[in-house]
PDB file of C-alpha atoms in Angstrom:
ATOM      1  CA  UNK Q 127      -4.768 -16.661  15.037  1.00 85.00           C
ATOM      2  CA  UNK Q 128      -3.034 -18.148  18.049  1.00 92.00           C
ATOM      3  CA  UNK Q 129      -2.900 -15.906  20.810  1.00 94.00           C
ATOM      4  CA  UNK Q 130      -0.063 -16.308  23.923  1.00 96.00           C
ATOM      5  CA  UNK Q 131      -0.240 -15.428  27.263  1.00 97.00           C
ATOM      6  CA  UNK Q 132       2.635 -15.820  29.773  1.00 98.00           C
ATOM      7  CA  UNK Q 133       2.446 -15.478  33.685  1.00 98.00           C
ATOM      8  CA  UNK Q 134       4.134 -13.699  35.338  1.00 98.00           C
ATOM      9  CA  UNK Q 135       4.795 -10.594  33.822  1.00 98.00           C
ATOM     10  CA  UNK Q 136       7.254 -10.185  35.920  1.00 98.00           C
ATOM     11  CA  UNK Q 137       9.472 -11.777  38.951  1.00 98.00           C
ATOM     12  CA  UNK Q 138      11.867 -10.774  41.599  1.00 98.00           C
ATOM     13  CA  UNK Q 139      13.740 -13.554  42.644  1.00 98.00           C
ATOM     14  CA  UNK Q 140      17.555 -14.411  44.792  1.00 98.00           C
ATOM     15  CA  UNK Q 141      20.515 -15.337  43.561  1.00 98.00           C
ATOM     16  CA  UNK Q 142      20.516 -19.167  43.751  1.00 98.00           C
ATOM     17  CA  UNK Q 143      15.657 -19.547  43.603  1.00 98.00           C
ATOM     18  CA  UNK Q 144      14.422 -21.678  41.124  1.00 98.00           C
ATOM     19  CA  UNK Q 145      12.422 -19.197  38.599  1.00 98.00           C
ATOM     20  CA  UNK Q 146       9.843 -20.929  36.734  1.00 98.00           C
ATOM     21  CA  UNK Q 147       7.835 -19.266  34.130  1.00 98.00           C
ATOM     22  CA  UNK Q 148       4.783 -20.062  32.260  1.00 98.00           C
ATOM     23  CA  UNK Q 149       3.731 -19.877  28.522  1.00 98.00           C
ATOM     24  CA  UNK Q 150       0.126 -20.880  27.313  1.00 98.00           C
ATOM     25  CA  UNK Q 151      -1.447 -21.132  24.010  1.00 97.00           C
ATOM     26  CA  UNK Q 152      -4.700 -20.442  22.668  1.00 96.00           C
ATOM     27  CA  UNK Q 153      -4.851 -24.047  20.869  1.00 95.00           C
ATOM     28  CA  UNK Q 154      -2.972 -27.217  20.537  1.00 95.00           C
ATOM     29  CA  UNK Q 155       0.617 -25.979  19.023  1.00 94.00           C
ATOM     30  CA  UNK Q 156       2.394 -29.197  19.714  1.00 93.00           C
ATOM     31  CA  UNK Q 157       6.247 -28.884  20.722  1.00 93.00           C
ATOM     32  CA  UNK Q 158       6.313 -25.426  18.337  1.00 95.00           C
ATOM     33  CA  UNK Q 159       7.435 -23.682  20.705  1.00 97.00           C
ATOM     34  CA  UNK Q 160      10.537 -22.032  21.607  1.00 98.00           C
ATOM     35  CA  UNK Q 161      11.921 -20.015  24.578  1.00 98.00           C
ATOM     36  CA  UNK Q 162      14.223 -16.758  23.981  1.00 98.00           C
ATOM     37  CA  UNK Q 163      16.270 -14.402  26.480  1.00 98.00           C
ATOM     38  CA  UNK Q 164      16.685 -10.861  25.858  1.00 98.00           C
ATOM     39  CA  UNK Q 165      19.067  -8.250  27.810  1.00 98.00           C
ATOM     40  CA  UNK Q 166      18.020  -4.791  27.605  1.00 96.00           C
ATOM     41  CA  UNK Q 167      19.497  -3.154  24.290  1.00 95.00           C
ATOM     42  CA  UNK Q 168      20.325  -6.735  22.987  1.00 98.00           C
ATOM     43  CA  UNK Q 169      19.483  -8.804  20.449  1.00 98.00           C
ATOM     44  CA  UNK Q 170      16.873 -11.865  21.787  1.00 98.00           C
ATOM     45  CA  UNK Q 171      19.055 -14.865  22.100  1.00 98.00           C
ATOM     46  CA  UNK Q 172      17.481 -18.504  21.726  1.00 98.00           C
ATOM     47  CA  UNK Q 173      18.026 -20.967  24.976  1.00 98.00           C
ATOM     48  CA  UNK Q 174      15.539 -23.625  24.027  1.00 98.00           C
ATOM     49  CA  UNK Q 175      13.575 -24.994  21.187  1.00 96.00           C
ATOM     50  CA  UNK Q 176      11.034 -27.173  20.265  1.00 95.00           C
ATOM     51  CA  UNK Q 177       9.739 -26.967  23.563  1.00 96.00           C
ATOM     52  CA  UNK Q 178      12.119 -28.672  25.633  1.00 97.00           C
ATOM     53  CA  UNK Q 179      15.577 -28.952  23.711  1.00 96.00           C
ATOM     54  CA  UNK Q 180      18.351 -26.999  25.167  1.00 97.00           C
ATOM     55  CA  UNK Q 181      20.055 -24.703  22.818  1.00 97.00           C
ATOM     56  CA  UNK Q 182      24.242 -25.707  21.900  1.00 96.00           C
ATOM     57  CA  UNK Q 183      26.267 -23.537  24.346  1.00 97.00           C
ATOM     58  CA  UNK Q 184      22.839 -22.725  26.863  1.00 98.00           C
ATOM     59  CA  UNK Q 185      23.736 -23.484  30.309  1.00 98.00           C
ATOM     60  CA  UNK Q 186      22.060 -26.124  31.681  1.00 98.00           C
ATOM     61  CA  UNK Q 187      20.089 -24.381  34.364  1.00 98.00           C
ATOM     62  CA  UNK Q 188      17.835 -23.126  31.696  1.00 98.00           C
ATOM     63  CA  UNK Q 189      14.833 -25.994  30.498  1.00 98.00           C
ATOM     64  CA  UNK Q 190      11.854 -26.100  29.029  1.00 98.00           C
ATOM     65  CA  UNK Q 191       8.767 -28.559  29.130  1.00 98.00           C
ATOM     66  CA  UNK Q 192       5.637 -29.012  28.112  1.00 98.00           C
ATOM     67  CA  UNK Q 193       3.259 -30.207  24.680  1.00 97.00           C
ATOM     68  CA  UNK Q 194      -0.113 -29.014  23.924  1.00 96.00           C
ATOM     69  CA  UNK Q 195      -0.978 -25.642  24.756  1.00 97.00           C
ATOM     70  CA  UNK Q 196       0.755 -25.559  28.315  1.00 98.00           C
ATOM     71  CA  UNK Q 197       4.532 -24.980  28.769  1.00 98.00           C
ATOM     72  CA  UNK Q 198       7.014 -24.259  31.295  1.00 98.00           C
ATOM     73  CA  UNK Q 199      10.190 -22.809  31.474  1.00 98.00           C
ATOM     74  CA  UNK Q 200      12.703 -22.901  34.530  1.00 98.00           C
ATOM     75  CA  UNK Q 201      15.585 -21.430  35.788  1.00 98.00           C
ATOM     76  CA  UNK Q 202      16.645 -23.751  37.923  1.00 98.00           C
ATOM     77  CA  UNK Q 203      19.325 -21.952  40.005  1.00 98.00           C
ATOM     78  CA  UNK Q 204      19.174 -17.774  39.165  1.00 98.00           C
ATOM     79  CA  UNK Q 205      22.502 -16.228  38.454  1.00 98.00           C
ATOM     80  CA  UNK Q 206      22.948 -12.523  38.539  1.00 97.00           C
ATOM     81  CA  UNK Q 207      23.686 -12.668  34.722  1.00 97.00           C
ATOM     82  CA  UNK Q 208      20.231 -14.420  33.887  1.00 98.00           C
ATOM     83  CA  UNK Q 209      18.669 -10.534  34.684  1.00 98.00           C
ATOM     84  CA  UNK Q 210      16.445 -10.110  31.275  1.00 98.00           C
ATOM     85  CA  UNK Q 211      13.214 -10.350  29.323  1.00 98.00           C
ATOM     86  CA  UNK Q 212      12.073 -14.349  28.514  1.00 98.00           C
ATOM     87  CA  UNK Q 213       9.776 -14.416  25.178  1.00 98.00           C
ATOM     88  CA  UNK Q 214       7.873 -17.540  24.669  1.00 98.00           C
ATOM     89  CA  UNK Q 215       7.268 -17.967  21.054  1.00 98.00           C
ATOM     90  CA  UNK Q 216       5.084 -20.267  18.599  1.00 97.00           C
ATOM     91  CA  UNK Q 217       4.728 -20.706  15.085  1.00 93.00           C
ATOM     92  CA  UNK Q 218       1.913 -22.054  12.691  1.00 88.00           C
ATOM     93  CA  UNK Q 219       2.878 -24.485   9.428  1.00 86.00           C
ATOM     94  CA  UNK Q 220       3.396 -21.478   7.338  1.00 87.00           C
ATOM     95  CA  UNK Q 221       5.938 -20.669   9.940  1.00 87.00           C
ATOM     96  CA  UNK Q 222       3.593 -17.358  11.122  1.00 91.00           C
ATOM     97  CA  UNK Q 223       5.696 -16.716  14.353  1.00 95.00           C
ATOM     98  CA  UNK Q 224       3.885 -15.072  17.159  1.00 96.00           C
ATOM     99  CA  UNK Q 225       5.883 -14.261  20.703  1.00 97.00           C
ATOM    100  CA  UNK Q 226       4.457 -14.269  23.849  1.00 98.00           C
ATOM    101  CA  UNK Q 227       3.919 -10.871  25.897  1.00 98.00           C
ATOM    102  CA  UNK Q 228       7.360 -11.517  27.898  1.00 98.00           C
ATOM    103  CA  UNK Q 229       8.483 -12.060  31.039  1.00 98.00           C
ATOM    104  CA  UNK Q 230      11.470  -9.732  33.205  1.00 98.00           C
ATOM    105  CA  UNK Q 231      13.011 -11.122  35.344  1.00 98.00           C
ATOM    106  CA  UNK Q 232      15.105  -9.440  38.012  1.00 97.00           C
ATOM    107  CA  UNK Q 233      16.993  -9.641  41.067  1.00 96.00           C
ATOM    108  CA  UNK Q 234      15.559  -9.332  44.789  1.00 94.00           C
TER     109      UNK Q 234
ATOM    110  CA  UNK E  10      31.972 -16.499  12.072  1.00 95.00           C
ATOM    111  CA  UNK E  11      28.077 -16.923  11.786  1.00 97.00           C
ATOM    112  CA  UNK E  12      26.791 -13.345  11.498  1.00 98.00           C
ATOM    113  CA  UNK E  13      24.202 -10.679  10.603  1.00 98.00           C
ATOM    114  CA  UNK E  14      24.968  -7.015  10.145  1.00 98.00           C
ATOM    115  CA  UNK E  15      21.150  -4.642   9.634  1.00 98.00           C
ATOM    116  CA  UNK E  16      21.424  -1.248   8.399  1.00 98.00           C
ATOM    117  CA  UNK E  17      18.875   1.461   7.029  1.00 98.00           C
ATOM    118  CA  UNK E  18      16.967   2.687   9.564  1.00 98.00           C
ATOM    119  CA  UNK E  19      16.359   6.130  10.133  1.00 98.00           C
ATOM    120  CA  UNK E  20      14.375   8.903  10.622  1.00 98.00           C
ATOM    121  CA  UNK E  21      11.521   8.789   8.193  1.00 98.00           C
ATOM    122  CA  UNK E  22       7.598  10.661   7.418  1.00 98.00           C
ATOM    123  CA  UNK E  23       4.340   8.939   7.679  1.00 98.00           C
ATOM    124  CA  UNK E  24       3.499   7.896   4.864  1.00 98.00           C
ATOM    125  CA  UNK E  25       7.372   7.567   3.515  1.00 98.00           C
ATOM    126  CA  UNK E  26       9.401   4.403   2.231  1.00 98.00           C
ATOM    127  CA  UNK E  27      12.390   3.123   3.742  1.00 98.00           C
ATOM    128  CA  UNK E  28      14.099  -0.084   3.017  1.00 98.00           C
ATOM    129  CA  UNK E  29      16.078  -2.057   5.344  1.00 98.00           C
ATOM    130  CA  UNK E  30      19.258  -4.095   4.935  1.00 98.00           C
ATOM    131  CA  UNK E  31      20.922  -7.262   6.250  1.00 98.00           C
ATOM    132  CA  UNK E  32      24.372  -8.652   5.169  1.00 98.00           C
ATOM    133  CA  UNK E  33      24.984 -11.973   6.549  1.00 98.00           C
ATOM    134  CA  UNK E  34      28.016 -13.501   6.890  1.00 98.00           C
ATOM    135  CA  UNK E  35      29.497 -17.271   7.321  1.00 98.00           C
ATOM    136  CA  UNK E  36      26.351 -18.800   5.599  1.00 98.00           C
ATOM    137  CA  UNK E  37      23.890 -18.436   2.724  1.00 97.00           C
ATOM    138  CA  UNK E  38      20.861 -16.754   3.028  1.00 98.00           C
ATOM    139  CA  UNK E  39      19.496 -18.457   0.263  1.00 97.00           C
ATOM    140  CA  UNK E  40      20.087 -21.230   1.637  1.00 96.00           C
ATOM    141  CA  UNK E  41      17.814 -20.127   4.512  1.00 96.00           C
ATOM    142  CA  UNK E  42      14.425 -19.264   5.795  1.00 96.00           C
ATOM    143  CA  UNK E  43      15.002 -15.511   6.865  1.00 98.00           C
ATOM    144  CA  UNK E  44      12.783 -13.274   9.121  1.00 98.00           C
ATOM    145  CA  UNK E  45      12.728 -10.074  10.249  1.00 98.00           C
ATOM    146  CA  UNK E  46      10.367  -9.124  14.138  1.00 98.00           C
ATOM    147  CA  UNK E  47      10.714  -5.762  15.369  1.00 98.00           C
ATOM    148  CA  UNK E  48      10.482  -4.413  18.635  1.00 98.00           C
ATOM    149  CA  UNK E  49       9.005  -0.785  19.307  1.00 98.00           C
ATOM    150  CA  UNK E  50      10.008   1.411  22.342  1.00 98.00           C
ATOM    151  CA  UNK E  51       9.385  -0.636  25.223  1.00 97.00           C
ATOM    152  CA  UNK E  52       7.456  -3.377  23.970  1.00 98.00           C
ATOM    153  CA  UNK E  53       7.689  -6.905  23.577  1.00 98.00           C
ATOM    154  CA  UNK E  54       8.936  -8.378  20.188  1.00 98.00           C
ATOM    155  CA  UNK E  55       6.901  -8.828  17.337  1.00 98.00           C
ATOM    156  CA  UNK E  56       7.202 -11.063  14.183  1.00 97.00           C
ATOM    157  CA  UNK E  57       6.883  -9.569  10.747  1.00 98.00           C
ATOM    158  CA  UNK E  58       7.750 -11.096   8.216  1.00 98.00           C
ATOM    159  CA  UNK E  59       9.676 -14.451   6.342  1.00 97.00           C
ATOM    160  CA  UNK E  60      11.176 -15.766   2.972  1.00 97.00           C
ATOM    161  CA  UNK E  61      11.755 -19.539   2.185  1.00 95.00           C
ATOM    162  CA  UNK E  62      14.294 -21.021   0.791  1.00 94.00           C
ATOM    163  CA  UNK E  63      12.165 -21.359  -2.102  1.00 95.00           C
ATOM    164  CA  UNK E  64      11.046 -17.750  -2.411  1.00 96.00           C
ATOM    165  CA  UNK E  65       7.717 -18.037  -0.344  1.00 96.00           C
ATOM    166  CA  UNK E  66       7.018 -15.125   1.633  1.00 97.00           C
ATOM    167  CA  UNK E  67       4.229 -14.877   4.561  1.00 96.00           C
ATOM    168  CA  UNK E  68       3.561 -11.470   6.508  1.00 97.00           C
ATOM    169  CA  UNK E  69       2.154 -10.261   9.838  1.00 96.00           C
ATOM    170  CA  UNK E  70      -1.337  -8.628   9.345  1.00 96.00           C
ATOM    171  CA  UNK E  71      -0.234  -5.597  10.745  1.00 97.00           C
ATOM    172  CA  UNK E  72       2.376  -5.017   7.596  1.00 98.00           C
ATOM    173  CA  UNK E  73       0.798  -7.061   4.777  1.00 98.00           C
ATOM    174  CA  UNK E  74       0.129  -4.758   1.847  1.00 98.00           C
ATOM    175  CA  UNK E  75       2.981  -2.633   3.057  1.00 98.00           C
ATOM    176  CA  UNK E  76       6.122  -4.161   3.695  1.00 98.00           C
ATOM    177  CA  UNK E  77       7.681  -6.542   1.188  1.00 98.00           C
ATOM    178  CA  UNK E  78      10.797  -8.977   2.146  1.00 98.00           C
ATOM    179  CA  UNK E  79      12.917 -10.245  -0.309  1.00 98.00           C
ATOM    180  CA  UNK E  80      16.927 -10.977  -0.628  1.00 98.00           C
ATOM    181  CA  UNK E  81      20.052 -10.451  -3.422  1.00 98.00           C
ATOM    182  CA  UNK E  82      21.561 -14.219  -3.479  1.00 96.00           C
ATOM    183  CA  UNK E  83      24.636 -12.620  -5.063  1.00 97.00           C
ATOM    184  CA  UNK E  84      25.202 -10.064  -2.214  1.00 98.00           C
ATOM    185  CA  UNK E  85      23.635 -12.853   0.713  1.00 98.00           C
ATOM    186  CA  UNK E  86      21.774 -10.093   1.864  1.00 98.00           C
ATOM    187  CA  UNK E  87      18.059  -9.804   2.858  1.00 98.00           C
ATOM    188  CA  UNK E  88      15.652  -6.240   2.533  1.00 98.00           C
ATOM    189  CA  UNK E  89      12.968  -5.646   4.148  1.00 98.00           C
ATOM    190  CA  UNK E  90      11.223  -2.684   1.843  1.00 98.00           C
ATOM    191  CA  UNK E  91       8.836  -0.686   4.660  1.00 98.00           C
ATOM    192  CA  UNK E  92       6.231   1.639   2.429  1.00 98.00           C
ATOM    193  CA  UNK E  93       2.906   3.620   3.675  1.00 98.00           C
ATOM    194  CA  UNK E  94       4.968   4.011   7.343  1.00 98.00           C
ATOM    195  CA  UNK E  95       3.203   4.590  10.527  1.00 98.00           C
ATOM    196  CA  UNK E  96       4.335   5.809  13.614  1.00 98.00           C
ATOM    197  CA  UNK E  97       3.036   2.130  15.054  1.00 98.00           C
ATOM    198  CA  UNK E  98       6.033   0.856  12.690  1.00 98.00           C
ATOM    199  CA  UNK E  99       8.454   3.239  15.064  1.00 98.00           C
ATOM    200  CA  UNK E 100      10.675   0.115  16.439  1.00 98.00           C
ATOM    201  CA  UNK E 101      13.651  -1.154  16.027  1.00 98.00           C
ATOM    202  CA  UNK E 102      14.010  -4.093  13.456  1.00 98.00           C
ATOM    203  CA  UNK E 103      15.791  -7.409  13.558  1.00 98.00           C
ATOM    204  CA  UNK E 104      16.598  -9.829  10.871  1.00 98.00           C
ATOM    205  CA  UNK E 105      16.882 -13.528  12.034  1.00 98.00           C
ATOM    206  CA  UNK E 106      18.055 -16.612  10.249  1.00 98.00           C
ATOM    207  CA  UNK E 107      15.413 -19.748  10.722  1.00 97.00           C
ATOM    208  CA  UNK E 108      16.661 -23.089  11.323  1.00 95.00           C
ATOM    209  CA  UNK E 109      14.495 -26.199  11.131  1.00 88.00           C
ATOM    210  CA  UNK E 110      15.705 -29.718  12.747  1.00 86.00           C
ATOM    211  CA  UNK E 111      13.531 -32.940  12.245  1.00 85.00           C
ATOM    212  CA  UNK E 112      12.297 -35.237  14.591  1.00 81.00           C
ATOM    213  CA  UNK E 113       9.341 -37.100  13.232  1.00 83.00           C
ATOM    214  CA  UNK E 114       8.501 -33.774  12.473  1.00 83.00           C
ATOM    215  CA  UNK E 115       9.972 -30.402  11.129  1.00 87.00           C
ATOM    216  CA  UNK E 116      10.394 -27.983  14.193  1.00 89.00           C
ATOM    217  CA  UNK E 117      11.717 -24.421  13.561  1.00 94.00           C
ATOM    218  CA  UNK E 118      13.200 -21.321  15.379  1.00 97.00           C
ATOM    219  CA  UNK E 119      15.549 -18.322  15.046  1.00 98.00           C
ATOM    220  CA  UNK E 120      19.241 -19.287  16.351  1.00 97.00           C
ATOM    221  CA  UNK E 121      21.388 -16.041  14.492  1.00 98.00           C
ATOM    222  CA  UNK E 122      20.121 -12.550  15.571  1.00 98.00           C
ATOM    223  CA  UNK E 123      21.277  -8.972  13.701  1.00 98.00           C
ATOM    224  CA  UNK E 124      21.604  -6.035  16.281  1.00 98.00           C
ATOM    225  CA  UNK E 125      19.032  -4.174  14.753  1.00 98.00           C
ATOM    226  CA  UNK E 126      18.470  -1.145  13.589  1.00 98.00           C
ATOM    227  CA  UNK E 127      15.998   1.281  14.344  1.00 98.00           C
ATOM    228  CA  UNK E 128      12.909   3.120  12.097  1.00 98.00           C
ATOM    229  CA  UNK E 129      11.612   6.234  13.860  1.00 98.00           C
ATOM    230  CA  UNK E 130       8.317   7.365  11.531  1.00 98.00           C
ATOM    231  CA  UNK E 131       7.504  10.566  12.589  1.00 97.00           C
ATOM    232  CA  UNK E 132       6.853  14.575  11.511  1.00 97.00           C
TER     233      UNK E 132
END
């Protein structure tokens, strides 16, 4: 099974930083990889997929890179409303999904 | 309007059956690949289950043997029957609709989120 790991855990950042957060994979999973934003008692919300392909409606602050096993995903100017959990999450060709551990993100 | 409306959780035994519900609305879940992750108290998500278009279905070890998915074309709804509950299946439980887009390859990933609703096994 692929395994994901994402660093940090979490993040305190200002209004305005440039919040960039990490997702690796245990082996080479291509561009299968999409990026999600949750909001406590909400429903996860997709902002980019296949890797680096920003979702209709997304702000553009959000983006995503990466291929292989290492990604990257960037805020790249923090807004107050951009306060949530960020899932990394992969898939295998029988579309087995498997989400990263998370990352919250939060205001200084 | 593109939507997806869960219902059937509740309080239930170890060891007891429940089965979840989810009515979508504005497209066809046949049509689809559907999935349902759940989420327990505090935790991160966690990917259980999907159907194909075609009927195929594929599990997470955790609920294979236990948990069946399967959907009623002529009410586009999807179930999600949970039997032989533990209290590690206490979460709360979102169904997701799959889309795929090509580029010189299939890609996939969830775009239409339920609400959720949430399966407390305990005695």
């Amino acid at each position: 099974d692929i395994q994901m790991t994402q660093s940090p855990s979490s993040l305190s950042a200002s209004v305005g930083d440039r919040v960039t957060i990490t997702c690796q994979a245990s082996q080479d999973i291509s561009n299968y990889l999409n990026w999600y934003q949750q909001k406590p008692g909400k429903a996860p919300k997709l902002l980019i997929y296949d890797a680096s392909n920003l979702e209709t409606g997304v702000p553009s602050r959000f983006s995503g890179s990466g291929s292989g096993t290492d990604f990257t995903f960037t805020i790249s100017s923090l807004q107050p409303e951009d306060i949530a959990t960020y899932y990394c999450q992969q898939y295998d060709n029988l579309l087995r999904f498997t989400f990263g551990p998370g990352t919250k993100v939060d205001i200084k | 309007e593109v939507q997806l409306v869960e219902s059937g959780g509740g309080l239930v035994q170890p060891g007891g059956s429940l089965r979840l519900s989810c009515a979508a609305s504005g497209f066809t879940v046949s049509s689809n690949y559907m999935s349902w992750v759940r989420q327990a108290p505090g935790k991160g998500l966690e990917w259980v289950s999907v159907i194909y278009s075609g009927g195929s279905t594929y599990y997470a070890d955790s609920v294979k043997g236990r948990f069946t998915i399967s959907r009623d074309n002529s009410k586009n709804t999807l179930y999600l029957q949970m039997n032989s509950l533990r209290a590690e299946d206490t979460a709360v439980y979102y169904c997701a609709r799959v889309k795929h887009g090509e580029n010189i390859y299939y890609y996939y990933y969830m775009d239409v989120w339920g609400k959720g609703t949430t399966v407390t096994v305990s005695s």
